Coordinates of C-alpha atoms and ligand atoms in Angstrom, one line a residue:
M1095 CA -52.7 20.6 -10.0
Q1096 CA -52.0 17.0 -8.9
V1097 CA -48.4 15.1 -8.7
W1098 CA -48.6 11.2 -9.7
K1099 CA -45.9 9.0 -9.1
F1100 CA -45.3 5.5 -10.5
G1101 CA -43.2 3.0 -9.2
G1102 CA -40.8 0.7 -10.8
T1103 CA -43.5 -2.3 -10.9
S1104 CA -46.3 0.2 -11.6
V1105 CA -44.2 0.9 -14.9
G1106 CA -42.5 -2.7 -15.2
K1107 CA -44.6 -3.8 -18.0
P1108 CA -46.5 -2.6 -20.8
E1109 CA -49.8 -3.3 -19.9
R1110 CA -49.0 -1.5 -16.5
M1111 CA -48.3 1.4 -18.7
H1112 CA -51.5 0.9 -20.6
S1113 CA -53.3 1.2 -17.1
I1114 CA -51.8 3.8 -16.2
R1115 CA -53.1 6.0 -19.2
E1116 CA -56.2 5.0 -18.2
L1117 CA -55.7 5.7 -14.5
L1118 CA -54.8 9.5 -15.8
N1119 CA -57.8 9.7 -18.1
N1120 CA -60.6 8.5 -15.6
D1121 CA -59.1 11.5 -13.3
P1122 CA -59.6 15.1 -14.5
S1123 CA -56.7 17.0 -12.8
R1124 CA -53.8 18.4 -14.3
K1125 CA -50.9 16.3 -13.5
I1126 CA -47.1 15.9 -13.2
V1127 CA -46.6 12.3 -13.6
V1128 CA -43.5 11.3 -11.9
L1129 CA -42.4 8.1 -13.3
S1130 CA -39.6 5.3 -11.8
A1131 CA -37.5 3.2 -14.0
L1132 CA -38.8 -0.3 -15.0
S1133 CA -38.7 -2.6 -12.3
G1134 CA -35.2 -4.6 -12.3
S1135 CA -33.3 -1.5 -14.2
T1136 CA -31.6 0.7 -11.9
N1137 CA -30.4 -2.9 -10.2
A1138 CA -29.2 -3.8 -13.6
L1139 CA -27.5 -0.3 -14.3
I1140 CA -25.8 -0.3 -11.0
A1141 CA -24.3 -4.3 -12.4
I1142 CA -23.2 -2.6 -15.6
G1143 CA -21.4 0.0 -13.7
E1144 CA -19.7 -2.2 -11.4
A1145 CA -18.8 -4.3 -14.3
A1146 CA -17.4 -0.9 -16.3
K1147 CA -15.4 0.3 -13.1
A1148 CA -13.5 -2.9 -12.7
Y1149 CA -12.8 -2.9 -16.6
D1150 CA -14.3 -6.2 -17.3
D1151 CA -15.6 -4.7 -20.9
A1152 CA -16.8 -7.6 -21.8
K1153 CA -19.1 -8.2 -19.1
A1154 CA -20.5 -4.6 -19.2
I1155 CA -21.3 -4.9 -22.7
S1156 CA -23.0 -8.6 -22.3
L1157 CA -25.1 -6.8 -19.5
I1158 CA -26.1 -4.2 -21.6
E1159 CA -27.3 -6.6 -24.6
D1160 CA -29.3 -8.4 -21.7
L1161 CA -31.0 -5.0 -20.6
K1162 CA -31.4 -3.9 -23.7
T1163 CA -33.2 -7.1 -25.1
H1164 CA -35.4 -6.7 -22.4
Y1165 CA -36.3 -3.2 -23.7
N1166 CA -36.7 -4.0 -27.1
L1167 CA -39.3 -7.0 -26.5
F1168 CA -41.2 -4.1 -23.9
I1169 CA -41.7 -1.9 -27.0
K1170 CA -43.0 -4.3 -29.1
E1171 CA -45.8 -4.9 -26.7
L1172 CA -46.2 -1.1 -25.7
Y1173 CA -47.0 0.6 -29.2
A1174 CA -49.8 -0.6 -31.5
T1175 CA -48.8 1.4 -34.6
S1176 CA -45.6 0.9 -36.5
E1177 CA -44.8 4.7 -36.6
S1178 CA -44.8 4.5 -32.7
L1179 CA -42.8 1.4 -32.5
A1180 CA -40.1 3.1 -34.7
A1181 CA -40.0 6.2 -32.4
G1182 CA -39.6 4.0 -29.3
Q1183 CA -36.9 1.7 -31.3
E1184 CA -35.1 4.9 -31.9
I1185 CA -35.3 5.9 -27.9
V1186 CA -33.7 2.7 -27.2
D1187 CA -31.2 2.5 -29.7
T1188 CA -29.7 5.9 -28.7
E1189 CA -29.9 5.7 -24.7
F1190 CA -28.3 1.9 -25.2
G1191 CA -25.9 3.8 -27.6
F1192 CA -24.9 6.3 -24.6
I1193 CA -24.9 3.4 -22.1
K1194 CA -22.3 1.8 -24.0
S1195 CA -20.5 4.6 -25.1
L1196 CA -19.3 4.9 -21.1
V1197 CA -17.9 1.3 -21.2
G1198 CA -14.1 1.7 -22.0
I1199 CA -13.8 5.2 -20.0
K1200 CA -10.6 5.5 -18.0
P1201 CA -10.8 6.0 -15.2
F1202 CA -14.6 5.4 -15.0
T1203 CA -15.7 7.6 -12.0
I1204 CA -18.6 8.2 -10.1
K1205 CA -19.7 11.2 -12.6
Q1206 CA -20.0 7.6 -15.4
E1207 CA -21.8 5.5 -12.7
K1208 CA -24.2 8.3 -12.1
E1209 CA -25.1 9.1 -15.6
L1210 CA -25.5 5.4 -16.1
V1211 CA -28.0 4.9 -13.4
A1212 CA -30.0 7.7 -14.6
E1213 CA -30.4 5.9 -17.9
G1214 CA -33.2 3.8 -16.3
E1215 CA -35.9 6.7 -15.4
I1216 CA -35.0 8.8 -19.0
L1217 CA -35.8 5.5 -21.0
S1218 CA -39.2 4.4 -18.9
T1219 CA -40.2 8.3 -19.0
K1220 CA -39.2 8.9 -23.2
M1221 CA -41.0 5.6 -23.7
F1222 CA -44.0 6.5 -21.6
Q1223 CA -44.7 9.8 -23.5
A1224 CA -44.3 8.3 -26.8
Y1225 CA -47.1 6.1 -25.5
L1226 CA -49.2 8.8 -24.5
E1227 CA -48.0 10.6 -27.7
E1228 CA -49.5 7.6 -30.2
K1229 CA -52.6 7.5 -28.2
G1230 CA -53.1 11.6 -28.8
E1231 CA -52.7 12.5 -25.4
N1232 CA -52.4 16.1 -24.7
S1233 CA -48.7 15.5 -22.9
V1234 CA -45.2 16.3 -22.6
L1235 CA -41.9 15.4 -21.4
L1236 CA -40.0 17.8 -19.0
P1237 CA -36.6 17.0 -18.1
A1238 CA -35.9 16.8 -14.4
L1239 CA -32.0 17.3 -14.9
D1240 CA -33.7 21.0 -16.2
F1241 CA -34.9 21.6 -12.6
M1242 CA -34.1 19.2 -9.7
R1243 CA -31.0 20.4 -8.4
I1244 CA -29.2 19.4 -5.0
D1245 CA -26.3 20.9 -3.0
A1246 CA -22.7 19.8 -1.9
D1247 CA -24.5 17.9 0.9
G1248 CA -26.8 16.1 -1.3
E1249 CA -29.7 18.2 -0.2
P1250 CA -32.4 19.4 -2.6
E1251 CA -32.3 23.2 -3.2
L1252 CA -36.0 23.9 -2.5
A1253 CA -36.0 27.6 -3.9
T1254 CA -33.8 26.9 -7.2
I1255 CA -36.2 23.7 -7.8
E1256 CA -39.5 26.0 -7.2
E1257 CA -38.2 29.1 -9.3
R1258 CA -37.1 26.8 -12.2
L1259 CA -40.0 24.6 -12.0
V1260 CA -42.3 27.4 -11.6
T1261 CA -41.1 29.1 -14.9
I1262 CA -41.0 26.0 -16.9
L1263 CA -44.6 25.3 -16.1
N1264 CA -45.7 28.5 -17.2
Q1265 CA -44.8 27.8 -21.0
Y1266 CA -47.1 24.3 -20.6
T1267 CA -50.3 25.7 -19.1
D1268 CA -52.2 23.9 -21.8
K1269 CA -50.7 20.6 -21.4
Q1270 CA -53.1 18.1 -19.2
T1271 CA -50.5 15.7 -18.5
I1272 CA -46.8 16.5 -17.7
V1273 CA -44.2 13.5 -17.9
T1274 CA -41.0 13.7 -15.8
Q1275 CA -38.0 11.6 -14.2
G1276 CA -38.1 10.5 -10.6
F1277 CA -34.8 9.8 -8.8
I1278 CA -32.5 12.0 -11.2
C1279 CA -31.2 15.9 -10.5
R1280 CA -28.1 17.6 -11.1
N1281 CA -25.6 18.6 -8.4
P1282 CA -23.4 21.8 -8.1
R1283 CA -21.0 20.8 -10.5
E1284 CA -23.8 20.8 -12.8
E1285 CA -23.2 17.0 -13.2
V1286 CA -25.8 14.2 -13.2
D1287 CA -26.8 13.2 -9.9
N1288 CA -29.7 11.3 -7.6
L1289 CA -31.7 11.4 -4.9
K1290 CA -30.7 7.9 -3.4
R1291 CA -32.3 4.3 -3.9
G1292 CA -36.2 4.8 -3.9
G1293 CA -35.7 8.7 -4.5
S1294 CA -39.1 8.5 -6.9
D1295 CA -40.6 9.1 -4.4
Y1296 CA -38.9 12.5 -3.0
T1297 CA -38.6 14.0 -6.4
A1298 CA -42.7 13.6 -6.2
S1299 CA -42.8 15.0 -3.1
L1300 CA -40.5 17.9 -3.7
I1301 CA -42.4 18.8 -6.9
G1302 CA -45.6 18.8 -5.5
G1303 CA -44.5 20.8 -2.2
A1304 CA -42.7 23.2 -4.9
I1305 CA -46.0 23.7 -7.2
R1306 CA -48.2 23.6 -3.7
A1307 CA -50.1 20.9 -5.4
D1308 CA -53.7 19.6 -4.3
E1309 CA -52.4 16.2 -3.6
I1310 CA -49.3 14.2 -4.4
Q1311 CA -50.0 10.8 -5.0
I1312 CA -47.5 7.5 -4.9
W1313 CA -48.6 4.7 -6.7
T1314 CA -47.2 1.4 -6.0
D1315 CA -47.5 -2.4 -5.8
I1316 CA -49.3 -2.5 -2.2
D1317 CA -52.8 -1.0 -0.9
G1318 CA -51.1 2.0 1.1
M1319 CA -48.9 2.1 4.2
H1320 CA -49.2 -1.5 6.0
N1321 CA -49.1 -1.7 10.0
N1322 CA -45.7 -3.7 9.7
D1323 CA -43.5 -4.9 7.1
P1324 CA -45.6 -7.4 4.9
R1325 CA -42.4 -8.8 3.6
I1326 CA -41.6 -10.1 6.9
V1327 CA -44.9 -10.3 8.9
K1328 CA -47.9 -12.5 8.2
R1329 CA -50.5 -10.9 9.2
T1330 CA -50.4 -7.1 8.2
F1331 CA -53.4 -4.5 7.1
P1332 CA -53.2 -1.1 5.3
I1333 CA -53.8 2.1 7.6
R1334 CA -56.3 4.2 6.2
E1335 CA -54.9 7.9 7.9
L1336 CA -51.9 8.7 9.3
T1337 CA -50.3 12.2 10.1
F1338 CA -47.3 13.6 8.4
E1339 CA -45.2 13.0 11.7
E1340 CA -46.4 9.6 11.9
A1341 CA -45.3 8.9 8.2
A1342 CA -42.3 10.6 8.4
E1343 CA -41.4 8.3 11.5
L1344 CA -42.2 5.3 9.5
A1345 CA -40.3 6.1 6.4
Y1346 CA -37.5 7.3 8.2
F1347 CA -37.4 4.0 10.2
G1348 CA -37.6 1.8 7.6
A1349 CA -40.9 1.3 5.9
K1350 CA -39.6 0.8 2.1
I1351 CA -42.9 1.8 0.6
L1352 CA -41.7 5.5 1.1
H1353 CA -38.2 6.9 0.7
P1354 CA -37.2 8.3 4.2
S1355 CA -37.2 11.9 3.3
T1356 CA -40.6 11.7 1.4
I1357 CA -42.5 13.2 3.8
T1358 CA -40.7 16.5 4.6
P1359 CA -41.6 18.9 1.5
A1360 CA -45.1 18.0 1.8
K1361 CA -45.8 18.5 5.2
L1362 CA -43.7 22.0 4.8
R1363 CA -46.7 23.1 2.5
G1364 CA -49.5 21.0 3.8
V1365 CA -50.0 19.1 0.9
P1366 CA -51.6 15.7 1.5
V1367 CA -49.9 12.5 0.1
R1368 CA -52.0 9.3 -1.0
L1369 CA -50.4 6.1 -1.2
K1370 CA -52.5 4.1 -4.0
N1371 CA -52.1 0.6 -5.3
T1372 CA -51.6 0.5 -9.4
M1373 CA -52.7 -2.8 -9.3
Q1374 CA -55.9 -2.2 -7.2
P1375 CA -56.6 1.5 -7.9
E1376 CA -60.4 1.1 -6.3
A1377 CA -58.6 0.4 -3.0
P1378 CA -58.4 3.6 -0.9
G1379 CA -55.0 2.9 0.3
T1380 CA -53.6 5.5 2.8
L1381 CA -53.9 9.1 3.2
I1382 CA -50.9 11.2 4.9
A1383 CA -52.1 14.8 6.0
N1384 CA -53.0 16.8 9.1
Q1385 CA -55.6 14.5 10.4
T1386 CA -55.7 11.0 12.0
S1387 CA -58.0 8.1 13.1
D1388 CA -58.1 7.2 16.6
R1389 CA -56.3 3.9 17.1
D1390 CA -53.1 4.7 19.4
I1391 CA -50.7 2.3 17.9
K1392 CA -50.3 2.8 14.1
A1393 CA -47.5 0.9 12.6
I1394 CA -44.5 -0.4 13.0
A1395 CA -40.8 -0.5 10.9
A1396 CA -37.7 -1.6 11.0
K1397 CA -34.7 0.1 10.3
D1398 CA -31.0 -2.1 9.0
N1399 CA -27.6 -1.7 9.4
I1400 CA -27.4 0.6 12.5
T1401 CA -24.1 1.0 14.4
A1402 CA -24.4 2.0 18.1
I1403 CA -21.7 3.5 20.2
Y1404 CA -21.3 3.9 23.9
I1405 CA -19.2 6.7 25.3
H1406 CA -18.5 7.3 28.9
S1407 CA -17.2 10.8 30.2
T1408 CA -13.4 10.4 31.8
R1409 CA -14.0 13.6 33.7
M1410 CA -16.1 13.8 37.3
L1411 CA -19.9 13.7 37.4
N1412 CA -21.9 16.7 36.3
A1413 CA -19.5 17.6 33.7
Y1414 CA -21.5 20.2 31.5
G1415 CA -20.4 20.4 27.9
F1416 CA -19.9 16.9 27.2
L1417 CA -22.8 16.5 25.2
R1418 CA -22.0 19.2 23.3
R1419 CA -18.6 18.1 22.8
V1420 CA -20.0 14.5 21.7
F1421 CA -22.2 16.0 19.1
E1422 CA -20.1 18.6 17.4
I1423 CA -18.2 15.6 16.5
F1424 CA -21.2 14.2 14.8
E1425 CA -21.9 17.4 13.3
K1426 CA -18.2 17.7 11.9
Y1427 CA -18.4 14.0 10.4
K1428 CA -22.0 15.4 8.9
T1429 CA -23.2 12.1 10.5
P1430 CA -27.0 12.1 11.8
V1431 CA -27.7 10.3 15.1
D1432 CA -31.2 8.3 15.3
M1433 CA -31.0 7.3 18.9
I1434 CA -29.5 8.6 22.1
T1435 CA -29.5 7.2 26.0
T1436 CA -27.8 8.9 28.4
S1437 CA -27.0 8.4 32.0
E1438 CA -25.4 10.6 34.8
V1439 CA -21.8 9.6 33.1
S1440 CA -22.4 7.9 29.8
V1441 CA -24.5 8.5 26.1
S1442 CA -25.3 6.0 23.8
V1443 CA -25.9 6.8 20.0
T1444 CA -27.0 5.2 17.1
I1445 CA -26.1 6.1 13.8
D1446 CA -26.9 4.6 10.0
N1447 CA -24.3 6.1 7.7
S1448 CA -20.8 4.4 9.5
E1449 CA -18.9 6.0 6.5
H1450 CA -17.2 8.2 8.9
L1451 CA -16.8 5.4 11.9
D1452 CA -13.3 5.6 12.8
K1453 CA -12.7 9.0 12.4
I1454 CA -15.6 10.0 14.7
T1455 CA -14.4 7.3 17.5
A1456 CA -10.7 8.5 17.3
D1457 CA -12.2 12.0 18.1
L1458 CA -14.3 11.0 20.8
R1459 CA -11.8 9.0 22.3
E1460 CA -9.4 12.4 22.8
F1461 CA -11.9 13.3 25.5
A1462 CA -14.3 10.2 26.3
D1463 CA -13.5 6.4 27.0
L1464 CA -15.4 4.2 24.1
E1465 CA -16.9 0.6 24.6
E1466 CA -16.6 -1.6 21.7
H1467 CA -19.1 -0.3 19.4
D1468 CA -21.8 -2.7 18.0
R1469 CA -22.8 -3.1 14.2
D1470 CA -25.4 -4.9 12.6
Q1471 CA -28.4 -3.3 15.1
N1472 CA -32.0 -2.9 14.4
I1473 CA -34.1 0.2 15.5
I1474 CA -37.6 -1.1 15.9
C1475 CA -39.6 1.5 15.6
I1476 CA -43.5 1.7 17.1
V1477 CA -45.3 4.8 16.0
G1478 CA -48.5 6.0 17.0
N1479 CA -50.7 8.7 19.0
F1480 CA -48.7 8.3 22.2
S1481 CA -49.7 11.4 24.3
A1482 CA -48.7 11.4 27.9
D1483 CA -52.1 10.7 29.1
K1484 CA -52.3 7.2 27.3
E1485 CA -51.4 4.6 29.5
G1486 CA -50.0 1.2 29.3
I1487 CA -48.3 1.6 25.6
A1488 CA -44.6 0.7 27.0
L1489 CA -45.9 -1.9 29.2
K1490 CA -47.6 -3.5 25.8
V1491 CA -44.3 -3.1 23.7
L1492 CA -41.9 -4.5 26.4
D1493 CA -44.3 -7.4 27.6
A1494 CA -44.1 -7.9 23.7
M1495 CA -40.3 -8.2 23.8
K1496 CA -40.1 -10.2 26.9
N1497 CA -37.9 -12.3 25.2
I1498 CA -35.5 -10.5 23.1
P1499 CA -32.6 -8.5 24.4
I1500 CA -32.9 -4.9 24.1
R1501 CA -29.8 -2.8 23.7
M1502 CA -31.2 1.1 24.1
I1503 CA -35.1 2.6 24.3
S1504 CA -36.4 5.5 23.1
Y1505 CA -39.6 7.1 24.1
G1506 CA -41.0 10.3 24.7
A1507 CA -39.2 12.6 22.4
S1508 CA -41.7 13.0 20.4
E1509 CA -45.6 12.2 21.2
H1510 CA -46.0 9.6 18.4
N1511 CA -42.5 7.1 18.5
L1512 CA -41.0 4.5 20.5
S1513 CA -37.6 3.2 19.3
L1514 CA -36.1 0.1 20.8
L1515 CA -32.4 -1.4 19.6
I1516 CA -31.9 -4.9 19.3
H1517 CA -29.3 -6.6 17.2
S1518 CA -30.6 -7.8 13.8
K1519 CA -31.1 -11.4 14.2
Y1520 CA -34.0 -10.7 16.6
K1521 CA -35.9 -8.2 14.0
A1522 CA -37.9 -10.9 12.6
E1523 CA -39.2 -12.3 15.6
A1524 CA -39.5 -8.8 17.0
L1525 CA -41.5 -7.8 14.1
N1526 CA -44.2 -10.7 14.8
V1527 CA -44.1 -10.4 18.3
L1528 CA -45.0 -7.0 18.6
N1529 CA -47.6 -7.5 15.5
E1530 CA -49.4 -10.2 17.6
R1531 CA -49.5 -8.1 20.9
L1532 CA -50.4 -4.6 19.4
F1533 CA -52.6 -5.7 17.1
Y1534 CA -54.1 -8.9 17.4
Y1535 CA -53.9 -9.2 21.5
E1536 CA -57.8 -8.7 21.6
D1537 CA -58.6 -11.4 19.2
A1538 CA -56.7 -13.5 20.9
M1539 CA -58.4 -13.2 24.1
K1540 CA -61.2 -13.2 22.8
D1541 CA -60.6 -16.5 21.5
I1542 CA -59.0 -18.0 24.8
F1543 CA -62.3 -16.3 26.5
T1544 CA -65.0 -17.8 24.4
A1545 CA -63.4 -21.2 23.6
P1546 CA -65.5 -23.7 25.0
Ligands
ADP2044 P1 -41.9 1.3 -5.9 O1 -41.4 0.8 -6.9 O2 -43.5 1.3 -6.4 O3 -41.4 2.5 -5.3 P2 -41.2 -0.4 -3.4 O4 -40.9 -1.2 -3.5 O5 -40.5 1.1 -3.4 O6 -42.3 0.4 -4.5 O7 -42.6 0.1 -2.3 C1 -43.1 -1.1 -1.9 C2 -43.0 -2.0 -1.2 O8 -42.6 -1.8 -0.1 C3 -44.1 -2.9 -1.0 O9 -44.3 -4.0 -2.1 C4 -43.9 -3.6 0.4 O10 -43.2 -5.2 0.3 C5 -42.7 -2.6 1.0 N1 -43.2 -2.6 2.3 C6 -42.1 -2.3 3.3 N2 -42.7 -1.8 4.6 C7 -43.8 -1.8 4.4 C8 -45.1 -1.1 4.8 N3 -45.2 -0.9 6.1 N4 -46.0 -0.8 4.2 C9 -46.4 -1.2 2.9 N5 -45.2 -1.6 2.2 C10 -44.2 -1.9 2.9
LIG2045 N1 -35.3 3.6 -10.0 C1 -34.6 4.2 -8.5 C2 -34.5 2.9 -8.1 O1 -34.4 2.1 -8.0 C3 -35.4 5.2 -7.7 C4 -36.7 4.7 -7.4 O2 -37.3 3.8 -8.1 O3 -37.5 5.3 -7.1 O4 -33.8 3.4 -6.9
MG2046 MG1 -39.7 2.8 -4.0

């Protein structure tokens, strides 16, 4: 079995849903199809939630009407028969009836917010399943809320997901296509919850890992993982092959094409992940597995909204136990540390979740001196094969960055990551100069040397 996930743009227009059916039919394997919400819907639902939370009911209702109009037009083009259109209208009316019922609830809490935002995936999957039914496809809709579970820390409960999914799938061995929602899940209070923005990729990988799929395919609007952020850098190209480790680093350090946690469940079970372009299905995309091509430097990504904390020991030199005490505090507040640099008496760390920053710094001050922390920092992450015998990689990176102030450098923790901390105002410049130096330098040199 394979797991195919289609993102917001890939389901964002009726004709895109038609193309998905063709893609599914062109491939003989049985599939679990994970869908995101139609593009723009999750943002629209969040805006409705904000109005409802502010008890601006008039605004919430008007935003709901606008969104419903969009769906009413969508289904008119999605279905060919009047029976299917009636079924589609029934879906839209029911779900929007539920959305409206949330407005006016007091207090409007995170519970209602999460139920609201889940509607994007519920609508897209119900509408798509009704379309497959219209076309006589052998498919079924499987509600993700029946098997997708997270724990109190928001982490997926792998054993529960696997057990439930395998049991449910045993009832549908005759189905060629099984449709389900990305992103949404239940928490330990049995409430509707989600895997955070972009979480449909993570759903696909959790399912793929749980059922030990032959392959997980993430279908999106670009022909695979590019060597740099195509929204910021002009000349980028798709990378054909990445290892799980390289892809995990790129996703974690900001390559938006994948949710940061996507690779973990796939890697755990060794299930290859292929990134494909719905608009250009013949393009090879990117294969993420154990093997890789031999280019040393693969790609660059940037992680935004980083805070750097600079900690100095107040005790004598060589004080052991200092790092342990520092990290216990980050553990206490469940705040992951991304980058670390140390000197004899100082340690600098970066975090991207600054929710508990005040408490963390207050606790640290009990045994350490803190410099003023820096917000609005950016981690630039260069990923590739940097084994110890590779020469000159750091030189190339630092040469490219010669005009940009660097606050921290991390190199050598793994063989595939070199990270730099800079102020976010230099992000675009850094991505561009690194791109030219690391991927186009030979071209530039060739031009110079062959110039008349
Ligand atoms: P989907 O809605 O299908 O989940 P996303 O918008 O989440 O799609 O992800 C695809 C987008 O990720 C691309 O359109 C591209 O702009 C952006 N992106 C950022 N970094 C990269 C990268 N390194 N390679 C490819 N795409 C990237
Ligand atoms: N619809 C959700 C979002 O926009 C999940 C996803 O698209 O992956 O974040
Ligand atoms: Mg996405």
